[in-house]
CSV table of C-alpha atoms and ligand atoms in Angstrom, one decimal:
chain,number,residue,atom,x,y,z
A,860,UNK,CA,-3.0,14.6,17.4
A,861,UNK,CA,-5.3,12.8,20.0
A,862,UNK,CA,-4.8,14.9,23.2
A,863,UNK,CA,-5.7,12.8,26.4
A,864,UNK,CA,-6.1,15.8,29.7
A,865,UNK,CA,-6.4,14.6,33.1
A,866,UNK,CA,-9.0,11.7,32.0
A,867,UNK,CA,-10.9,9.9,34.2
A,868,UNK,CA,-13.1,7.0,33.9
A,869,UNK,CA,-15.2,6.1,37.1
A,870,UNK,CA,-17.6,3.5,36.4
A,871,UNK,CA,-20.7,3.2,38.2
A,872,UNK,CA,-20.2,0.7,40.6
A,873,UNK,CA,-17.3,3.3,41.9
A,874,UNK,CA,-14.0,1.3,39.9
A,875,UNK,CA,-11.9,4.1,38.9
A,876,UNK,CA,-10.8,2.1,35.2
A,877,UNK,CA,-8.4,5.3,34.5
A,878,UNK,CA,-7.3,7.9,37.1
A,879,UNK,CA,-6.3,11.7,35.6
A,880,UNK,CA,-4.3,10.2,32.2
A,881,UNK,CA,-2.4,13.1,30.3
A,882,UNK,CA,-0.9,12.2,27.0
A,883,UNK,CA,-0.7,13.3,23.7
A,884,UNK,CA,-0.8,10.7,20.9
A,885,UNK,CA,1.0,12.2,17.8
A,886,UNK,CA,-0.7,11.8,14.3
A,887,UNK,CA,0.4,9.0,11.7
A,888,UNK,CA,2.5,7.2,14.5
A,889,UNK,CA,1.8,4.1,16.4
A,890,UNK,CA,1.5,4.7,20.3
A,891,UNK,CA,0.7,1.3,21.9
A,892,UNK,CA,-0.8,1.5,25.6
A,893,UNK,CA,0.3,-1.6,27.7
A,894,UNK,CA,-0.1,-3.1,30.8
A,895,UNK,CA,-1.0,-6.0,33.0
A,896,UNK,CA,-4.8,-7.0,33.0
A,897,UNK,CA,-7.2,-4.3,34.2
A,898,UNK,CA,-5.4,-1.4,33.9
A,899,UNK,CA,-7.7,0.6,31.9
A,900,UNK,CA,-6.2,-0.3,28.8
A,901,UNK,CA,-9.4,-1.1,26.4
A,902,UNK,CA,-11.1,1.3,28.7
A,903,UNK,CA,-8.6,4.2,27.2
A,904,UNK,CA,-8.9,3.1,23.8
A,905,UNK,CA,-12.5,3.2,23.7
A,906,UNK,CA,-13.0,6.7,25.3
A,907,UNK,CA,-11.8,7.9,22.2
A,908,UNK,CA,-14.5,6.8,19.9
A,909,UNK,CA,-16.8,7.2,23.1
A,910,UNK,CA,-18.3,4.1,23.1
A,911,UNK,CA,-17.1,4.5,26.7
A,912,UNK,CA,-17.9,7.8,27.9
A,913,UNK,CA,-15.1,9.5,29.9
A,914,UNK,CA,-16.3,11.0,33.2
A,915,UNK,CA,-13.3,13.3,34.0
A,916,UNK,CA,-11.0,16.0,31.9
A,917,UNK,CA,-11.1,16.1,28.4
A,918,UNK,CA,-10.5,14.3,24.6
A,919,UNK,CA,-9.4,16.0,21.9
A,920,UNK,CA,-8.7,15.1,18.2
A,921,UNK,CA,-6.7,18.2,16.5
A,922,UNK,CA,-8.2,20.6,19.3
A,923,UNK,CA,-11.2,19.4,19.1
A,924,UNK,CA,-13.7,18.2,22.0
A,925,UNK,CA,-14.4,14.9,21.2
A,926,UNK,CA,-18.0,15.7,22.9
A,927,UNK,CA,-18.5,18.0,20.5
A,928,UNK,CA,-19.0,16.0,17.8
A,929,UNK,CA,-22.1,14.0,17.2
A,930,UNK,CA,-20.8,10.5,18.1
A,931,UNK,CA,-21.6,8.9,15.0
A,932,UNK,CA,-20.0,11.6,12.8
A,933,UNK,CA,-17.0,11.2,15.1
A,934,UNK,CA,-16.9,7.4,14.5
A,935,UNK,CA,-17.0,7.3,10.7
A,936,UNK,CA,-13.5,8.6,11.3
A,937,UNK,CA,-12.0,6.1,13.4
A,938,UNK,CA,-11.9,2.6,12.8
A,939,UNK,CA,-12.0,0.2,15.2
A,940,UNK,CA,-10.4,-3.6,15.4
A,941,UNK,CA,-10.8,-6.2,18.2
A,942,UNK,CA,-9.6,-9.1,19.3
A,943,UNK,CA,-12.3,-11.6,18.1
A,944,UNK,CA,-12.8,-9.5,14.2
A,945,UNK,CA,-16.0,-9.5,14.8
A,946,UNK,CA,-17.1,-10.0,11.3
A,947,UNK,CA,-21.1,-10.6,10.4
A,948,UNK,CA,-21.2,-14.3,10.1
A,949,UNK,CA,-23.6,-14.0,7.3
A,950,UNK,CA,-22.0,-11.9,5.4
A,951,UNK,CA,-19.1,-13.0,2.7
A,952,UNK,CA,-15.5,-11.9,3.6
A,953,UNK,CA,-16.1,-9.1,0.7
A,954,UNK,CA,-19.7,-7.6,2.0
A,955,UNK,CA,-17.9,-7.3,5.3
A,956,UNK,CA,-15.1,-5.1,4.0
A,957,UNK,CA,-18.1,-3.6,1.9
A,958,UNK,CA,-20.2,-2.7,5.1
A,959,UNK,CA,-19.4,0.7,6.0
A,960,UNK,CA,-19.0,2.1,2.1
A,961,UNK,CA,-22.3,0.4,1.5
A,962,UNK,CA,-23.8,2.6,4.4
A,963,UNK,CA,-22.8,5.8,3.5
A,964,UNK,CA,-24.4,4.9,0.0
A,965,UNK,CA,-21.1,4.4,-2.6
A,966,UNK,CA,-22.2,2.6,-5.4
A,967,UNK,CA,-21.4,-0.8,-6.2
A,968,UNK,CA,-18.9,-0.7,-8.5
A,969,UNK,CA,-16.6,1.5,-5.9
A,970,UNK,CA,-17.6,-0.1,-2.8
A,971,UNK,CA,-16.3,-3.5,-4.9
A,972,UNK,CA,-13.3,-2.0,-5.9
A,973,UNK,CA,-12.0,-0.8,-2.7
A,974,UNK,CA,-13.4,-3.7,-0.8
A,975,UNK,CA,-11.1,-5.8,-2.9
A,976,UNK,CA,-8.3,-3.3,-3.1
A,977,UNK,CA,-8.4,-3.4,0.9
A,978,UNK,CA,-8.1,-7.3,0.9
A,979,UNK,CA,-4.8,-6.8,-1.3
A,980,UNK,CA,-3.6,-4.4,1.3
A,981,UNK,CA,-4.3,-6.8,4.6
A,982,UNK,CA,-2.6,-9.1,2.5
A,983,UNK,CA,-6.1,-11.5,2.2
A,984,UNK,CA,-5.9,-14.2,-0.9
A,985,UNK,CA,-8.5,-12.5,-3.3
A,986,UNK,CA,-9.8,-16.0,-3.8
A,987,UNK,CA,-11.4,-15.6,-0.3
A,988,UNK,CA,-13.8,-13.2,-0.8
A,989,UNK,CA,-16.8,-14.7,-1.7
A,990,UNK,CA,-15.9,-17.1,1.7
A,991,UNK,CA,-17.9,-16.5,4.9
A,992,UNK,CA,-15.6,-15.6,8.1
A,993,UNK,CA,-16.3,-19.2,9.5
A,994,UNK,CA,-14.5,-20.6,6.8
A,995,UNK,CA,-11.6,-18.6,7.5
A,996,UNK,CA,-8.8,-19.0,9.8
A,997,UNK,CA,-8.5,-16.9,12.8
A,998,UNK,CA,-5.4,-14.8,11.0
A,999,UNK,CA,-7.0,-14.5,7.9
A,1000,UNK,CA,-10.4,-13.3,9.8
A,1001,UNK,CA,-8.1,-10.6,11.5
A,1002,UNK,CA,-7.1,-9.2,8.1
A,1003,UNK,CA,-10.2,-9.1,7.3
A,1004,UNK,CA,-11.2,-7.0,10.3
A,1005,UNK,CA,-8.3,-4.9,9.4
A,1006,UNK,CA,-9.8,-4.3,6.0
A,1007,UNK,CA,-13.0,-3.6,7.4
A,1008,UNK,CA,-12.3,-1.1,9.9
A,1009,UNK,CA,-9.8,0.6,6.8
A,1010,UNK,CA,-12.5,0.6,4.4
A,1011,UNK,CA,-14.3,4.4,5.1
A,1012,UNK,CA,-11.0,5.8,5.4
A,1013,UNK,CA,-10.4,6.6,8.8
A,1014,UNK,CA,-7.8,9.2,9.8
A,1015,UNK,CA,-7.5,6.9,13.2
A,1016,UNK,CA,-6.7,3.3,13.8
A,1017,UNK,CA,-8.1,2.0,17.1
A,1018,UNK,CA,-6.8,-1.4,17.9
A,1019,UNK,CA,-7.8,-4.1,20.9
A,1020,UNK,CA,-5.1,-6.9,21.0
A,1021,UNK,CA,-5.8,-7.8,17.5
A,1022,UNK,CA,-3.5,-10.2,17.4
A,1023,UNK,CA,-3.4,-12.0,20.8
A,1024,UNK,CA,-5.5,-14.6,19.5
A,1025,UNK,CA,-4.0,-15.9,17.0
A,1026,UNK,CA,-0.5,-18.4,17.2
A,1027,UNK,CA,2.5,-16.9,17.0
A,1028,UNK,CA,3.7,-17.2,13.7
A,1029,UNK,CA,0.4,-15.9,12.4
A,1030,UNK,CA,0.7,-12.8,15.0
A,1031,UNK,CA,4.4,-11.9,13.7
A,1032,UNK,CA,3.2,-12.2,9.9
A,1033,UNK,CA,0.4,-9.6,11.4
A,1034,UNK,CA,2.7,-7.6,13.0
A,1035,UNK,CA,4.6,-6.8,10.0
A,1036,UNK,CA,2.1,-6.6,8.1
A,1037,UNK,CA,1.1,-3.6,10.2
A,1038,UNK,CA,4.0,-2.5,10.2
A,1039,UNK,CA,4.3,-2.3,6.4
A,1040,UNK,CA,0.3,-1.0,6.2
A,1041,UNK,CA,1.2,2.0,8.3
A,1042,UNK,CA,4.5,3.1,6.9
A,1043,UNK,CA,2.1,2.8,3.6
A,1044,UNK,CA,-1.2,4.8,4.5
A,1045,UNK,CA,0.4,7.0,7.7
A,1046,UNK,CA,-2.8,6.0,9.7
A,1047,UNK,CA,-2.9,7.3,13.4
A,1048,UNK,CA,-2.8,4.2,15.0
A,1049,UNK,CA,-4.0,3.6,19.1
A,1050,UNK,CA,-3.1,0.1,19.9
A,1051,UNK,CA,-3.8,-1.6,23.0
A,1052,UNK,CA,-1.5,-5.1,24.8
A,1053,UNK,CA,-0.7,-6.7,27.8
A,1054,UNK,CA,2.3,-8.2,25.9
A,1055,UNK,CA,5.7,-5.9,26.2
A,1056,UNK,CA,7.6,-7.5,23.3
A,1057,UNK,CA,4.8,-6.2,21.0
A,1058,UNK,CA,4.3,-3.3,21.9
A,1059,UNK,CA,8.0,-2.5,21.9
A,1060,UNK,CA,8.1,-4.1,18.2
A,1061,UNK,CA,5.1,-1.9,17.1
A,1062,UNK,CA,5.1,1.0,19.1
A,1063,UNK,CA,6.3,4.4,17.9
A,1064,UNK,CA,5.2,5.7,21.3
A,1065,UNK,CA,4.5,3.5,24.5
A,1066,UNK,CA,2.2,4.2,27.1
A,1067,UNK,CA,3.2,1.9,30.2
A,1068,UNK,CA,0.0,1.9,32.4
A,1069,UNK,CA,-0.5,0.2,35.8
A,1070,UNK,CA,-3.6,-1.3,37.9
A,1071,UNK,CA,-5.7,1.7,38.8
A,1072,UNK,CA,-5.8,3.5,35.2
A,1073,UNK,CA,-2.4,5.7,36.3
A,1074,UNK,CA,0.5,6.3,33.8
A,1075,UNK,CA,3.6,5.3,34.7
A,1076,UNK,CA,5.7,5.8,31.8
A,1077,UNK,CA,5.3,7.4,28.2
A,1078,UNK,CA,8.3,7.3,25.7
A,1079,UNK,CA,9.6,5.8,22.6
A,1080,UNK,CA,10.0,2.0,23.3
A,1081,UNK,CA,14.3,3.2,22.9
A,1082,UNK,CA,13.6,5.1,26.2
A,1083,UNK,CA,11.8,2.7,27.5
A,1084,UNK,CA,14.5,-0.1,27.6
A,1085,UNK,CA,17.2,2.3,28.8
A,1086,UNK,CA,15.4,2.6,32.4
B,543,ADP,P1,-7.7,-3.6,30.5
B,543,ADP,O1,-8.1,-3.4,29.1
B,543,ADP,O2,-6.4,-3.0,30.8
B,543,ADP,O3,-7.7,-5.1,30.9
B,543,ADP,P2,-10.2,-2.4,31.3
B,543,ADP,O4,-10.2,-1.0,30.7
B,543,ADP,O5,-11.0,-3.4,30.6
B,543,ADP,O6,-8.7,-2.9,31.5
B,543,ADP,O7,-10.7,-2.3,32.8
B,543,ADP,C1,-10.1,-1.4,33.8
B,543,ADP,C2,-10.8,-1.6,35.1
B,543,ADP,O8,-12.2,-1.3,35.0
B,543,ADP,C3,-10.8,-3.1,35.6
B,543,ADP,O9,-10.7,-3.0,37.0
B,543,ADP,C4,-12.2,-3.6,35.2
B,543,ADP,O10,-12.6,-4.6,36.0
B,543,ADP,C5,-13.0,-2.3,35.3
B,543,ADP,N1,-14.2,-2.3,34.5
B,543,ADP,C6,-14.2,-2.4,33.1
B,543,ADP,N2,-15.5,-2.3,32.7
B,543,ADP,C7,-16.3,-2.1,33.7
B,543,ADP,C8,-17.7,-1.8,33.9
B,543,ADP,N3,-18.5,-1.8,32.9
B,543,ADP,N4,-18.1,-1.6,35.2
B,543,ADP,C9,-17.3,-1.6,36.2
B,543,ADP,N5,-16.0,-1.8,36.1
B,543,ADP,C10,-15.5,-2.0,34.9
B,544,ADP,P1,-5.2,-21.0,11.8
B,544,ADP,O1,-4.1,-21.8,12.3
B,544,ADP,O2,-4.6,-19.7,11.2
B,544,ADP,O3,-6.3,-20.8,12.7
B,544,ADP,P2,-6.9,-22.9,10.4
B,544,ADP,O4,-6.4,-24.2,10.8
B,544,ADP,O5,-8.2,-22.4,11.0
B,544,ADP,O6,-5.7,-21.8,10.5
B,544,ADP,O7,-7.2,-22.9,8.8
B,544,ADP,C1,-6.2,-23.3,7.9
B,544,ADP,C2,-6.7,-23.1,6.5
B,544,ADP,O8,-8.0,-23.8,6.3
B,544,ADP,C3,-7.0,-21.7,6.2
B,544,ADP,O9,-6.4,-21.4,4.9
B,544,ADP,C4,-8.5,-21.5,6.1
B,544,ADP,O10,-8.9,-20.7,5.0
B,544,ADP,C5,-9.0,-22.9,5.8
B,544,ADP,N1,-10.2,-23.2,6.5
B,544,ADP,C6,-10.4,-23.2,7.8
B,544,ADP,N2,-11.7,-23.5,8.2
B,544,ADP,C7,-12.4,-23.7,7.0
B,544,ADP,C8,-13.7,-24.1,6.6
B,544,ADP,N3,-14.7,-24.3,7.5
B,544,ADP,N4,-14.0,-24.2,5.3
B,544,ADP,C9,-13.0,-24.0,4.4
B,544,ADP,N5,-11.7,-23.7,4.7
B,544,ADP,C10,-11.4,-23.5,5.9
């Protein structure tokens, strides 16, 4: 469980991006935070693997002080997708996938095997991985983002509109798909929208927040509808 106490996030220039946030984001579940533009959404999410640094309450994965933790060893657990994937241009579609298992020294044969087995997963043609990300499609480069960010493992999911740039039929084929990954691997999955239908579709739990980083509502997207 991810515990969120009375966060804050005042940036220096004085914007308060989230104001006192209390929530507790329940393990292998999907708990999508929405809102309109600017209301701390990405700013939430990335608290959490502190490459935002809260400056109020406290972050804590089972118990534990996020600050605690060296930030790198903390980030080894938590994979992280964004809009754009983000891929290294230079690098095939597999060595991408490969990155992380490469770092922490897994020999070839393994770090091949899962790379590949990952692709499978995100639902990638295998025939693609020898392709560079340009010569992808913007779907098919957000799989492989999804692969990437699975490849060490994680325990948690962190996920920045992953699909909002990609046209419609490709975001409900991705949709599913995560739909289908999660109720395979049981991955703890933050996942941030401005869009209501998805996070209603995806969302185990939904965190409603509005302009000024405050909560307004926190509740299975069932409990949601009903008020
Ligand atoms: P969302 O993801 O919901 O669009 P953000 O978390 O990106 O919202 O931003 C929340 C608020 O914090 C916005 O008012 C935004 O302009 C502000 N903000 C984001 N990053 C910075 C920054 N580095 N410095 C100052 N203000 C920021
Ligand atoms: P999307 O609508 O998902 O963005 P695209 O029109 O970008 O799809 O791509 C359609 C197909 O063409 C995809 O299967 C993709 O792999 C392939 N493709 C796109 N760009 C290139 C390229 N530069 N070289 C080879 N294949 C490409």
């Amino acid at each position: 469980m991810i515990e969120f106490e009375d966060v804050t996030k005042r940036y220096p220039d004085g914007t308060v991006a989230v104001d006192r946030l209390s929530l507790r984001i329940p393990s292998n579940e999907i708990t999508v935070f929405v809102g309109p533009s600017g209301c701390g959404k990405t700013t939430s999410l990335r608290m959490i693997n502190r490459t935002i640094e809260r400056t109020g309450g406290r972050i804590t994965i089972d118990g534990e002080d996020i600050n605690a933790k060296d930030p790198v060893v903390l980030r080894r657990g938590i994979g992280y997708v964004i809009q754009h994937a983000g891929l290294f241009p230079h690098r095939t579609v597999v060595d991408n996938v490969a990155t992380v298992p490469k770092l922490l020294g897994w020999d070839k044969k393994r770090t091949r095997d899962v790379a590949m087995e990952l692709l499978e997963r995100v639902g990638l043609d295998p025939k693609l991985a020898q392709r560079y990300p340009a010569q992808l499609s913007g779907g098919q480069q957000q799989r492989v983002g999804v692969a990437r960010a699975l490849a060490a493992d994680p325990e948690i999911m962190l996920m920045d509109e992953p699909f909002s740039a990609v046209d419609p039929i490709v975001r409900h084929q991705l949709q599913e798909e995560l739909l289908r990954l999660q109720r395979d691997i049981g991955k703890t999955i933050v996942f941030v929208t401005h869009d209501i239908d998805e996070a209603i579709k995806l969302g185990d739990n939904v965190a409603v927040l509005r302009v000024g980083g405050k909560l307004a509502q926190f509740a299975p997207p069932a409990e949601l509808l009903a008020n």
